[in-house]
Coordinates of C-alpha atoms in Angstrom, one line a residue:
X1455 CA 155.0 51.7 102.1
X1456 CA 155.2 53.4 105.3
X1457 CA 152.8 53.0 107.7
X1458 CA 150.2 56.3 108.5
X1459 CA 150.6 57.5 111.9
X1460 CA 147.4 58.9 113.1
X1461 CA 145.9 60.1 116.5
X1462 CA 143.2 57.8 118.2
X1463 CA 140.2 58.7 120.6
X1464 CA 139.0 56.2 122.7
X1465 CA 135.0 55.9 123.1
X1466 CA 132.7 53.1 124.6
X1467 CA 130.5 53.3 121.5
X1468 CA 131.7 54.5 118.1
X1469 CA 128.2 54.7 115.3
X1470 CA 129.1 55.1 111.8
X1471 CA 126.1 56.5 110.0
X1472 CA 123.7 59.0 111.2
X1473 CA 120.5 57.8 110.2
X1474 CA 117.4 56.3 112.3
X1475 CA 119.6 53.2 113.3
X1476 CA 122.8 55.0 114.4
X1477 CA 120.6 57.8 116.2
X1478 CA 118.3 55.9 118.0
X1479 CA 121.5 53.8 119.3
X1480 CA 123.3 57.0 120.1
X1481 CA 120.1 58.4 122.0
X1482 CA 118.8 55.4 124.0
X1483 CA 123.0 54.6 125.3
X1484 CA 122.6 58.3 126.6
X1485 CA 118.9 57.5 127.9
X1486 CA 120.5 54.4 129.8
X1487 CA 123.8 55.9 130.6
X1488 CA 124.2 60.0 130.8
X1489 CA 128.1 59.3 131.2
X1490 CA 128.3 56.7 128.7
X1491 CA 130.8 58.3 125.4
X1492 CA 128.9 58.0 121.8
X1493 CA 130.1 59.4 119.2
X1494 CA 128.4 59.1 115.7
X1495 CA 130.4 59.7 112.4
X1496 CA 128.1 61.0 109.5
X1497 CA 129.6 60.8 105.7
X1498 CA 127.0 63.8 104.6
X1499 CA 127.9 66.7 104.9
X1500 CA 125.0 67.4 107.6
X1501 CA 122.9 65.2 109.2
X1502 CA 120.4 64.4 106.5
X1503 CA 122.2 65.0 103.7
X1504 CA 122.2 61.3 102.2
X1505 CA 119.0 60.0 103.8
X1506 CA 116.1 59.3 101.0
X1507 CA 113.3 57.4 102.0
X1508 CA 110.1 57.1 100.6
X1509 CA 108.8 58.1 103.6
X1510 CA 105.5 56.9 105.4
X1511 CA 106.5 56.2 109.0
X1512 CA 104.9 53.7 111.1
X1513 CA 105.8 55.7 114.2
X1514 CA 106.2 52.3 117.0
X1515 CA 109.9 53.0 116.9
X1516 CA 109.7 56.8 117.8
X1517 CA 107.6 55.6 120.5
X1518 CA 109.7 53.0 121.9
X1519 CA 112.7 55.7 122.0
X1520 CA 111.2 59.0 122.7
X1521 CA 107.7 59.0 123.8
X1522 CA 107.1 62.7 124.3
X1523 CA 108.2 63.2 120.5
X1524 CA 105.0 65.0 120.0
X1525 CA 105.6 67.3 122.5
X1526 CA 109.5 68.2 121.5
X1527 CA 107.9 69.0 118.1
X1528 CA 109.6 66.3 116.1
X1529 CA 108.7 67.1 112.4
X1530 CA 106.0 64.0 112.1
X1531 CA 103.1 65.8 111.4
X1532 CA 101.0 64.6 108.3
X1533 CA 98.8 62.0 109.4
X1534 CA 97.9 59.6 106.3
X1535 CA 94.0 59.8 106.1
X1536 CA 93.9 58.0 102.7
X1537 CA 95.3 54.7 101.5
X1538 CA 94.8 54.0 97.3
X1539 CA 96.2 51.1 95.4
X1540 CA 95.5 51.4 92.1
X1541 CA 96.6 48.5 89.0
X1542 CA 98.0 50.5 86.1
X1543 CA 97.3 49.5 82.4
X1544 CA 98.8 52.3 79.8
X1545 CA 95.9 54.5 80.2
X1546 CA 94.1 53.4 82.9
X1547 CA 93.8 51.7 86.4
X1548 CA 92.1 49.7 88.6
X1549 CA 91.7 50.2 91.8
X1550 CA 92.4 47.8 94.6
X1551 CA 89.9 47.7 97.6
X1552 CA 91.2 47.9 100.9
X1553 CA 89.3 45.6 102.6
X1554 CA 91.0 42.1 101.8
X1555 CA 94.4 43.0 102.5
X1556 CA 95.8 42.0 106.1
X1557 CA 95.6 44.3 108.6
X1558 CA 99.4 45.2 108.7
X1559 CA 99.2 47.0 105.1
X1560 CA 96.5 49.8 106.5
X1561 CA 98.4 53.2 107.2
X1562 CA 96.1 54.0 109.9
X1563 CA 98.0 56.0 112.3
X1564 CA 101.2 56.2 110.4
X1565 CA 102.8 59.2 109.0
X1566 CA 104.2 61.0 106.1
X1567 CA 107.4 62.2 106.9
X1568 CA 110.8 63.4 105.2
X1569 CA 113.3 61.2 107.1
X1570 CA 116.3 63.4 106.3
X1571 CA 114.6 66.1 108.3
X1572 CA 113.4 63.4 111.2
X1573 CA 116.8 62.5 111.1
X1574 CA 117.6 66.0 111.6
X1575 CA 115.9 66.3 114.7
X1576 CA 116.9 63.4 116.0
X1577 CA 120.6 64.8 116.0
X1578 CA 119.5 67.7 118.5
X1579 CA 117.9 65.3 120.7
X1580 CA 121.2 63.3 120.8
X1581 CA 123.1 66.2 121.0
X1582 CA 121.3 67.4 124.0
X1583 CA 121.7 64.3 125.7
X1584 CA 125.7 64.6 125.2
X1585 CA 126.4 62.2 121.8
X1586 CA 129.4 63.9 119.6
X1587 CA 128.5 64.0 116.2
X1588 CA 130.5 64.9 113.3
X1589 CA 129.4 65.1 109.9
X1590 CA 131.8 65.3 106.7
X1591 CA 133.6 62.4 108.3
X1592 CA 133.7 59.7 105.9
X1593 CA 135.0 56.2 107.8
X1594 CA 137.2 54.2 105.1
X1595 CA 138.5 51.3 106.9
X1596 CA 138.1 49.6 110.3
X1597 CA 140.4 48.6 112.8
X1598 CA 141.4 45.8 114.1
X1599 CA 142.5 44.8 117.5
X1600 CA 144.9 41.6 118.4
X1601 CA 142.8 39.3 118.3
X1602 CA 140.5 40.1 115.5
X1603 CA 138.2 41.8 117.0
X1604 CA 136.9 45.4 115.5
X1605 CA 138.8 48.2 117.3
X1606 CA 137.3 50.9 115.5
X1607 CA 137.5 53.3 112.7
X1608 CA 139.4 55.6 110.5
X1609 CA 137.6 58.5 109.7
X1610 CA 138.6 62.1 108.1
X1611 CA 141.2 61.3 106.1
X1612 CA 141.6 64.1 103.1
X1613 CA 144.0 65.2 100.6
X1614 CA 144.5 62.4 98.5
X1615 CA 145.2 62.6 94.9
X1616 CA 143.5 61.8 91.6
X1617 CA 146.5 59.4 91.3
X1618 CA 146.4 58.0 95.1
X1619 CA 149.5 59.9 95.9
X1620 CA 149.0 62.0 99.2
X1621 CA 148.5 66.2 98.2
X1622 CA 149.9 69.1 100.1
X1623 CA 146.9 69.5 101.7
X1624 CA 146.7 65.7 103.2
X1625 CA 144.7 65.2 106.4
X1626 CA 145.5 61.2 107.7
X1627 CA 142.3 61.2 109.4
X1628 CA 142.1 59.7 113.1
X1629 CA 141.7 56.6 114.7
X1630 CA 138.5 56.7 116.7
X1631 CA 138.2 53.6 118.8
X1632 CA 135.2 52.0 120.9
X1633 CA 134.4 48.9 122.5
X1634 CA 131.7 48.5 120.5
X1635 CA 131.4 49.7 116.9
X1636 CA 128.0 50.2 115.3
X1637 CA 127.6 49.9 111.6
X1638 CA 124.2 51.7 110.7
X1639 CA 125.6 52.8 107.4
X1640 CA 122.3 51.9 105.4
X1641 CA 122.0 49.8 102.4
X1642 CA 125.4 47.8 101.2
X1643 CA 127.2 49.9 103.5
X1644 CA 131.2 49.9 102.8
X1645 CA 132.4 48.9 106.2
X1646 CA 129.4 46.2 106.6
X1647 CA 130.0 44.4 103.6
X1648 CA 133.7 43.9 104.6
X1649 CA 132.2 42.4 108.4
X1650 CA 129.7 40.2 106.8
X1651 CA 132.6 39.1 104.4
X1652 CA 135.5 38.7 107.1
X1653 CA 133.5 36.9 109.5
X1654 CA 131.2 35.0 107.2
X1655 CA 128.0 36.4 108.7
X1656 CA 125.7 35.7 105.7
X1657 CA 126.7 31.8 106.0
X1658 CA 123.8 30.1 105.7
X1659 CA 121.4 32.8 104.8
X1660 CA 119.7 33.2 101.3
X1661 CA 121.6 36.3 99.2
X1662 CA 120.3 39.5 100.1
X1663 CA 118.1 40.9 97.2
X1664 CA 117.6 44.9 96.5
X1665 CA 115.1 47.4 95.0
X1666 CA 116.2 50.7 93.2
X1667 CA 114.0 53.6 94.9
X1668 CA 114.0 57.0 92.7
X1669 CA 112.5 59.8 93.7
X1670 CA 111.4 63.4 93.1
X1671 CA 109.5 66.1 95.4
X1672 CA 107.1 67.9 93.6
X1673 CA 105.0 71.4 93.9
X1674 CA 101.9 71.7 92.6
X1675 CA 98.4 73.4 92.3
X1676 CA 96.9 73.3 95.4
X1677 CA 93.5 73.0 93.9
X1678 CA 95.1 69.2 93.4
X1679 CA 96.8 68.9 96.6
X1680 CA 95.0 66.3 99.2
X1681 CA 97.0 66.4 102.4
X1682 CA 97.1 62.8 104.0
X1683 CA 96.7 60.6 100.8
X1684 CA 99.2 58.1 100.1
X1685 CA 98.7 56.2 96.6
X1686 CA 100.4 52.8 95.5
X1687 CA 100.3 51.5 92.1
X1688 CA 101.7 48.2 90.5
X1689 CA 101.9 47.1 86.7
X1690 CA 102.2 49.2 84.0
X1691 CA 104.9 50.4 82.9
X1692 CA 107.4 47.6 84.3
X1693 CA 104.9 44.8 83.7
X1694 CA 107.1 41.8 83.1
X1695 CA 110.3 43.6 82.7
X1696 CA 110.9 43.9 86.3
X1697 CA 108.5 44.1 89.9
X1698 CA 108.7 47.2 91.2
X1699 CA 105.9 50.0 91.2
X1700 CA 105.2 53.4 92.6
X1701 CA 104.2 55.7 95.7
X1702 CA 102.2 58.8 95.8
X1703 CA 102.6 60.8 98.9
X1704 CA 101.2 64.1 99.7
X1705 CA 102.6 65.7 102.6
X1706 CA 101.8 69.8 103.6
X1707 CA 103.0 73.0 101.7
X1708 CA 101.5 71.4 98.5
X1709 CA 104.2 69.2 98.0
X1710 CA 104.0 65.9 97.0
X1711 CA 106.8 62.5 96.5
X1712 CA 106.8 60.6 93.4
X1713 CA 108.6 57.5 93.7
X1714 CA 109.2 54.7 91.8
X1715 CA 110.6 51.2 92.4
X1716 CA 112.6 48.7 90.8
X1717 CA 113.5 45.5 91.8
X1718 CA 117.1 44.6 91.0
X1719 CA 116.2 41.2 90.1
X1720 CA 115.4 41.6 86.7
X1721 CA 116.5 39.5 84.1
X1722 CA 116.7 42.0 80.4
X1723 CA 119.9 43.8 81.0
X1724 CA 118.3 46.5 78.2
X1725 CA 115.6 47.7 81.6
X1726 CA 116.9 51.2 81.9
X1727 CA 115.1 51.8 85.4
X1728 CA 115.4 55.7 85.8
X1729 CA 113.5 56.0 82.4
X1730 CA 111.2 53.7 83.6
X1731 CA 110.2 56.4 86.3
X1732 CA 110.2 59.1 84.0
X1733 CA 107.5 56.6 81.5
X1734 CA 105.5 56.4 84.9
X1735 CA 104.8 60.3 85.0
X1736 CA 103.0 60.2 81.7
X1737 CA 100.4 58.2 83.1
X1738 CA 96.9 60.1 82.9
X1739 CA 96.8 60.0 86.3
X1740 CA 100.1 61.2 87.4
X1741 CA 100.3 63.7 84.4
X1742 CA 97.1 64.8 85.5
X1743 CA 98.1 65.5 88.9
X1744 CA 101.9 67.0 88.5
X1745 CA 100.6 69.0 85.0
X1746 CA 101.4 72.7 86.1
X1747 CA 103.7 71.6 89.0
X1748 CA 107.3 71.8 89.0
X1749 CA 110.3 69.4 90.5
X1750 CA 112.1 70.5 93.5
X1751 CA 114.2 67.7 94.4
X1752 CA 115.3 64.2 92.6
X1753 CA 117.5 61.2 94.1
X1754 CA 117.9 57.6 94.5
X1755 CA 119.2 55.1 96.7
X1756 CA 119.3 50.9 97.3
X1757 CA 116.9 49.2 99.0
X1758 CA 117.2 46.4 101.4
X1759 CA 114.1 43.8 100.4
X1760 CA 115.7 39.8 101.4
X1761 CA 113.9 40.3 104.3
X1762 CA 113.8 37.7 107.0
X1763 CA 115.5 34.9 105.0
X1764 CA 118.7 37.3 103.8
X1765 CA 119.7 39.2 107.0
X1766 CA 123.0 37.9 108.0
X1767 CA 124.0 37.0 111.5
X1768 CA 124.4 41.0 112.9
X1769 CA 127.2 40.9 115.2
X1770 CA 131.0 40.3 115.6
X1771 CA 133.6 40.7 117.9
X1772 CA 133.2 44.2 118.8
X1773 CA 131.0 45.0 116.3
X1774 CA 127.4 45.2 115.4
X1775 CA 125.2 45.9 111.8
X1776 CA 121.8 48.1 112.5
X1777 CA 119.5 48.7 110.3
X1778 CA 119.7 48.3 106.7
X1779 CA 123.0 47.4 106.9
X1780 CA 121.1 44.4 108.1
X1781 CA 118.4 44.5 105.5
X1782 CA 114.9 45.2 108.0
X1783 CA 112.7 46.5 105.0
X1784 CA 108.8 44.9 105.7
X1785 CA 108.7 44.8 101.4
X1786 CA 105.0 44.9 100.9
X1787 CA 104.4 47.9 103.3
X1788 CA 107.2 49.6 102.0
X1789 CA 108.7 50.2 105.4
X1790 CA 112.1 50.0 107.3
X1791 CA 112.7 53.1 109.2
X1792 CA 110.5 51.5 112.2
X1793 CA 112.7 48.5 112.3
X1794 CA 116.1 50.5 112.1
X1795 CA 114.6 52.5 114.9
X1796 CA 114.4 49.6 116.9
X1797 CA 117.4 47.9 115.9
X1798 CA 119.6 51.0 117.2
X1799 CA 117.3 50.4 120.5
X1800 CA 118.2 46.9 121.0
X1801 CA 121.8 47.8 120.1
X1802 CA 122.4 50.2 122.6
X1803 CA 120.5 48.3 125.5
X1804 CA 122.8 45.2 124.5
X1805 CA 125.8 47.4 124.5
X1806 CA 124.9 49.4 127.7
X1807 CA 124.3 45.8 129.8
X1808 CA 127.4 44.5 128.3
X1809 CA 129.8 47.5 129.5
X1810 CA 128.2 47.8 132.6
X1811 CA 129.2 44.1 133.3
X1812 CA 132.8 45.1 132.0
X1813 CA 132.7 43.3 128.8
X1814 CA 134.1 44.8 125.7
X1815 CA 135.0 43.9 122.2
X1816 CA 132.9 40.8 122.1
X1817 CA 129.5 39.7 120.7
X1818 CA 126.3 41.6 121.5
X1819 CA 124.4 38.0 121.3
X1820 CA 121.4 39.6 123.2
X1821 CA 121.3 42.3 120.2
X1822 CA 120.9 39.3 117.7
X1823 CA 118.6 37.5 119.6
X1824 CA 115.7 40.6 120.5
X1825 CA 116.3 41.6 116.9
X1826 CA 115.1 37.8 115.5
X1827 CA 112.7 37.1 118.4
X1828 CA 111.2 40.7 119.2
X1829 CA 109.2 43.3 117.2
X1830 CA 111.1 43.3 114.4
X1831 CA 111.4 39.7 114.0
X1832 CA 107.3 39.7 114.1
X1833 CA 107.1 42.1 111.9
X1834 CA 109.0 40.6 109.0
X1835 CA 108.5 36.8 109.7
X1836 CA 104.8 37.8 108.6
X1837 CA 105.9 39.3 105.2
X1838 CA 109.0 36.6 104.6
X1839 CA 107.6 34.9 101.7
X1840 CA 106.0 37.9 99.9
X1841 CA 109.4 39.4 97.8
X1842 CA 110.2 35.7 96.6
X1843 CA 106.8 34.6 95.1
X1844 CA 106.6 38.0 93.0
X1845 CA 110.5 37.2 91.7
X1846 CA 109.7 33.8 90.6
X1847 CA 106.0 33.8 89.9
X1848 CA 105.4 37.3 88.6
X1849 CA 102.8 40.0 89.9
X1850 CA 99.6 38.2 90.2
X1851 CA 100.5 35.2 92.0
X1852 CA 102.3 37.4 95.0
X1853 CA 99.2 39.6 95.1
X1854 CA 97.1 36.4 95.7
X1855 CA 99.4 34.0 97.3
X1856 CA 101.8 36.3 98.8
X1857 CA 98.1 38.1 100.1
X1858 CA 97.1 34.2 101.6
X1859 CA 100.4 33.9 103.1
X1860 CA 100.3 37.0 105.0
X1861 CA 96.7 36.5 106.4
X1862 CA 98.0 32.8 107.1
X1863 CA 100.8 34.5 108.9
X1864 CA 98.6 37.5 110.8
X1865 CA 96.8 34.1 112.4
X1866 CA 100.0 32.6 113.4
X1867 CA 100.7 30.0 110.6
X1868 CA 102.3 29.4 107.1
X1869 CA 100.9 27.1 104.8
X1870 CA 104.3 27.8 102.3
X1871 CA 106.9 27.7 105.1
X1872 CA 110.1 30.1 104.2
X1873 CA 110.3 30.4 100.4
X1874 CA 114.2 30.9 99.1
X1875 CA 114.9 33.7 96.6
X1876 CA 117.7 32.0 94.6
X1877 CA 120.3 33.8 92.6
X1878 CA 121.6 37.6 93.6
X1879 CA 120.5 40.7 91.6
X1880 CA 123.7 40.2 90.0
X1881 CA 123.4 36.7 89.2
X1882 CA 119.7 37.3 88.0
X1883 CA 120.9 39.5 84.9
X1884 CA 120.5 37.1 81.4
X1885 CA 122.5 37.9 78.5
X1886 CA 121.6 40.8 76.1
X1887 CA 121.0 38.1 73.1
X1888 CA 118.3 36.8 74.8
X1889 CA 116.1 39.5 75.1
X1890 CA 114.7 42.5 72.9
X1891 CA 115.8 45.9 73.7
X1892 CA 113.4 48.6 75.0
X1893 CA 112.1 51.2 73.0
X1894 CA 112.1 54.5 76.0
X1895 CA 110.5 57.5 74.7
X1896 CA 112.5 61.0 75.1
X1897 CA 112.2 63.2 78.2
X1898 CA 109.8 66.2 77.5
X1899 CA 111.5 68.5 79.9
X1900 CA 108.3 69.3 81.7
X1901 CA 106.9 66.0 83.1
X1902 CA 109.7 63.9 82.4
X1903 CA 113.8 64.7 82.5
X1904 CA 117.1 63.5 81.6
X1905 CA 119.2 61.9 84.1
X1906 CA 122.3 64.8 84.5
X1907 CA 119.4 67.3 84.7
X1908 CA 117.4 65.6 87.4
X1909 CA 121.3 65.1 89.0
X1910 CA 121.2 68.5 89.3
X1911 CA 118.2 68.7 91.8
X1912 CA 120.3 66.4 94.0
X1913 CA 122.6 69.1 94.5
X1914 CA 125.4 66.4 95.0
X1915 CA 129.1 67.6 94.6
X1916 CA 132.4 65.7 94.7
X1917 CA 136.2 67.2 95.0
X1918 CA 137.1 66.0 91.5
X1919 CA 141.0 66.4 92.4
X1920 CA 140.4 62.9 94.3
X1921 CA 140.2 58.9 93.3
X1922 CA 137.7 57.7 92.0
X1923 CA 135.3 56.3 95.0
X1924 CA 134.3 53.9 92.5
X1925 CA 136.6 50.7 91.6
X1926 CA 137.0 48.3 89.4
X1927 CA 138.4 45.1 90.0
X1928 CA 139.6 44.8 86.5
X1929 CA 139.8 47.6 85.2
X1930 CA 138.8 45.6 81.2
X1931 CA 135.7 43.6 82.2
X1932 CA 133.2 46.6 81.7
X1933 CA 134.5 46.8 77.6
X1934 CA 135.5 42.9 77.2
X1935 CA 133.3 41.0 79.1
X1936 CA 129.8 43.2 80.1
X1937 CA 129.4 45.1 76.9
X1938 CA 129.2 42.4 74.6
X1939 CA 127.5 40.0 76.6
X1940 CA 124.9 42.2 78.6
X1941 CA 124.9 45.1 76.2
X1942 CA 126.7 47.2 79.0
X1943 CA 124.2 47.6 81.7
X1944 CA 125.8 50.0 83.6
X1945 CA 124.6 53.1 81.2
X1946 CA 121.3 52.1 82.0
X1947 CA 120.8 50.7 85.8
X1948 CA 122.9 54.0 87.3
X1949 CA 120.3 56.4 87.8
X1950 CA 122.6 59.1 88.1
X1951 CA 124.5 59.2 84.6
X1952 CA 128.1 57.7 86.2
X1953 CA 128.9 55.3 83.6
X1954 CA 128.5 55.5 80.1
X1955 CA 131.0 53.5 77.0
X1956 CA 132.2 55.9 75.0
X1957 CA 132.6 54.2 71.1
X1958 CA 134.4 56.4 68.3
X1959 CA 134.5 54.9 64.7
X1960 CA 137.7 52.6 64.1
X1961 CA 138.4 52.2 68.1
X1962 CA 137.7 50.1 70.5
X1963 CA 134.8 51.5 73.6
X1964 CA 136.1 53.3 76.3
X1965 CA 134.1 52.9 80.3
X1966 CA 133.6 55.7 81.3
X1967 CA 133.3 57.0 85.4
X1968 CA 132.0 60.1 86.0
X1969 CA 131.9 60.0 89.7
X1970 CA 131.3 63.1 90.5
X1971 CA 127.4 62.5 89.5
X1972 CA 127.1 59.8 91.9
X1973 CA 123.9 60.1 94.4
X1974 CA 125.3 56.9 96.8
X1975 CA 122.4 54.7 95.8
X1976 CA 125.1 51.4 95.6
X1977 CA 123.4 49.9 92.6
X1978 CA 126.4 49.4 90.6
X1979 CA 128.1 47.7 93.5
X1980 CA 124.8 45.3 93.9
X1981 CA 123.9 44.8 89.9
X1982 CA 126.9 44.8 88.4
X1983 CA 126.8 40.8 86.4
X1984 CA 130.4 40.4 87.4
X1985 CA 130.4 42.0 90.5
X1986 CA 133.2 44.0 89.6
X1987 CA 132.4 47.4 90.5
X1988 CA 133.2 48.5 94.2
X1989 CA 131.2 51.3 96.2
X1990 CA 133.7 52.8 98.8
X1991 CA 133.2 56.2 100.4
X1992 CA 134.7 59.4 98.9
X1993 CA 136.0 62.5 101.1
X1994 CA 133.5 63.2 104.0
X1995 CA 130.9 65.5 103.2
X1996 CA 130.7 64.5 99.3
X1997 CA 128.3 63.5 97.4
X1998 CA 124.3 64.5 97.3
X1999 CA 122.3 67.0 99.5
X2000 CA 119.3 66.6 99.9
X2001 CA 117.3 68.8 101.2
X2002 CA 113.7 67.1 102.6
X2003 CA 113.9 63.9 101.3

């Protein structure tokens, strides 16, 4: 096969992503540098467009990178001025005091935000200061220089068939070159997992583990609106089935986010975690609250939540992983964008000193080492053992040891050292036979919704005259192998209706893609028992749009 010819552009810094990590690198090389050359490389098709976060912002990392934000009216204006944490049973809760938990799980002076729109505004500021950025450029491979070391990326390339074969229409996409690539992709990231992979950064580490966050933005009476008031709640109704539980967040305009969480570690390959969301709105209190209201907005993504013991080693030659890419989520205060902030800081300033002393194309060291020994490391050595006791000793014992451990930790000590997690999300999964299946009641339309309609409020879109940007491996695992032995779990833990087997009488199952529902939330890519399903990125500017999340 011939080889593609394609244009290249030379930069001293090439980010791939444009969320908090990649911007906050792009704006603090520009704050150190005017004439340094950034240019970031955004899949969406704006800035914004896949960024979903829950989002209560702890705002240090604003602060370290632009001080003034308040005054250049960055859209962080809901101060939290209420904390709940309620226990759910069936039909009622319990609610947890405040006072015994450590100090770091208070949202006291943190915010509740809509990061695709902080995001958003972070672009202008970048923008302003000089950094190129170009959305609807999808990056599908790196480059490679001589000796090994990441060149750069390929990004733009469109035109290519259902069938692979190049259309009329074909665009090769261009080389863009730096010499220093930042991955800030966010969680499983394409491009990262092939670093971590090539280079063996995860030697070493424990395997990284991952929650599923859904979400939906809601209008409703004002009479029930409380600006300020975030809500928690644990329990019902994943109980054992899976950890996981729920936020509450009422920003202005009467909106509020309903999220839900669920860990990828579970074991009963029947949990069906999207319905498991749409159970959680029939709660009295949530039904209470959202009854007269209507759904605006609904999407889902991956979460990062190894913490300290899972992040790989973060650099390479000539390249660096920000963010979540990394895997910086502080689980137990449900908080990451702080920390990918930061990262992007630390990136740049290690990149900056290292061009400035004429280096190129080798490891940012000094990135690793403020990232594992600064204010990130702090903040998630406190929290390390948290997400391990709740996997292997359930609900209560994290609340009360994992609780211990981080007042142990807040004083300066561990009395439990670094716990391990053990097997991957995919490993986790136990055959079908050995647990009962679930019994989900049906979407009522008004509180509760199926999957392809709630796809709908994603407003995502894919070319369907492309590949597949999902992969198999082998192509007859999901019939042979997962469906008889884990009951086909890929109907149930895509929360976006992709996959689905197919069974007509006297024939054997057909697996079923439907790509062109996908949201990006890389769950199939994490959960999948036999790791067979590959996430890579479609055309630029595919996939959802989301509008405030």
């Amino acid at each position: 096969m011939a080889e593609i010819e394609r244009e290249a552009m030379e930069y001293d810094v090439v980010i791939v992503g444009a969320g908090p990590a990649g911007l906050s690198a792009a704006i603090r090389l520009k704050q150190l540098d005017a004439e340094c050359n950034v240019v970031v490389l955004e899949k969406g098709s704006e800035v914004g467009a896949h960024i979903l976060s829950g989002a209560v912002l702890d705002p240090c990392g604003l602060d370290a990178l632009i001080p003034d934000w308040k005054d250049k009216g960055a859209p962080v204006k809901v101060e939290v001025k209420e904390d709940n944490f309620f226990m759910l049973g069936e039909s009622g809760k319990i609610r947890v005091p405040n006072f015994p938990m450590p100090p770091l799980m208070h949202n006291h002076g943190n915010y509740i935000v809509s990061m695709g729109n902080v995001c958003r505004w972070m672009a202008e500021q970048a923008e302003e200061l000089g950094v190129e950025i170009f959305p609807g450029m999808a990056c599908s491979e790196l480059v490679y220089g001589d000796n090994g070391e990441v060149k750069g990326v390929v990004a733009g390339e469109f035109g290519i068939e259902a069938d692979g074969t190049k259309g009329a229409n074909y665009e090769p996409g261009m080389e863009l070159h730096g010499k220093y690539v930042f991955l800030s992709e966010g969680v499983r990231g394409s491009l990262g997992k092939q670093v971590i992979a090539k280079y063996n950064l995860d030697e070493g580490k424990e395997p990284q583990k991952y929650g599923l966050g859904m979400k939906e933005i809601w209008e409703i009476d004002p009479a029930k609106h409380r600006e300020g008031t975030v809500t928690h709640t644990m329990g019902w109704p994943l109980n054992k089935n899976a950890g996981g539980g729920s936020f509450i967040y009422h920003l202005e305009n009467n909106q509020v986010y309903v999220g839900f969480v669920v860990h990828l570690g579970y074991k009963n390959p029947h949990v069906f975690p999207y319905m498991e969301f749409q159970r959680f709105k029939h709660h009295p209190m949530v039904a209470e609250l959202l009854e007269g209201g209507k759904r605006v907005a609904y999407g889902a993504r991956a979460i990062t939540e190894g913490g300290w013991q899972s992040m790989p080693k973060m650099v390479a030659p000539g390249v660096a992983l920000l963010g979540c890419e990394v895997g910086m989520v502080n689980v137990p205060r449900i908080k990451g964008n702080h920390n990918a902030m930061l990262s992007g800081k630390a990136a740049a300033e290690a990149a900056h000193a290292a061009i400035k002393a004429g280096r190129s194309a080798d490891e940012l060291d000094d990135y690793e080492t403020e990232v594992r020994e600064g204010a990130i490391g702090e903040d998630l050595r406190k929290v390390r053992n948290v997400k391990p006791l709740w996997s292997k000793y359930g609900l209560t014992a994290s609340l009360l040891l994992g609780g211990f451990d981080m007042w142990t930790n807040t004083l300066g000590f561990s009395l439990l050292g670094t716990i391990g997690h053990g097997k991957s999300d995919a490993d986790a999964t136990e055959e079908a036979s050995k647990h009962e299946k679930i019994d989900y009641p049906k979407p009522d339309g008004k509180l509760s919704f199926d999957r392809l309609t709630n796809v709908a409020f994603s407003f995502t879109n894919h070319e369907e005259s492309q590949p597949a940007h999902l992969k198999l491996k082998d192509p007859s695992i999901p019939v042979s192998y997962n469906l008889p032995k884990y009951a086909g779990p890929s109907a149930r833990y895509c929360p976006a209706g992709v996959y689905e087997f197919v069974e007509e009488p006297g024939k054997e199952a057909r697996f079923v893609i439907n790509f062109q529902n996908c949201v990006h939330c890389k769950t199939c890519d994490i959960k999948d028992p036999a790791q067979n399903i590959v996430w890579t990125t479609p055309q630029g500017g595919d996939g959802p749009n989301y509008p405030n999340m």
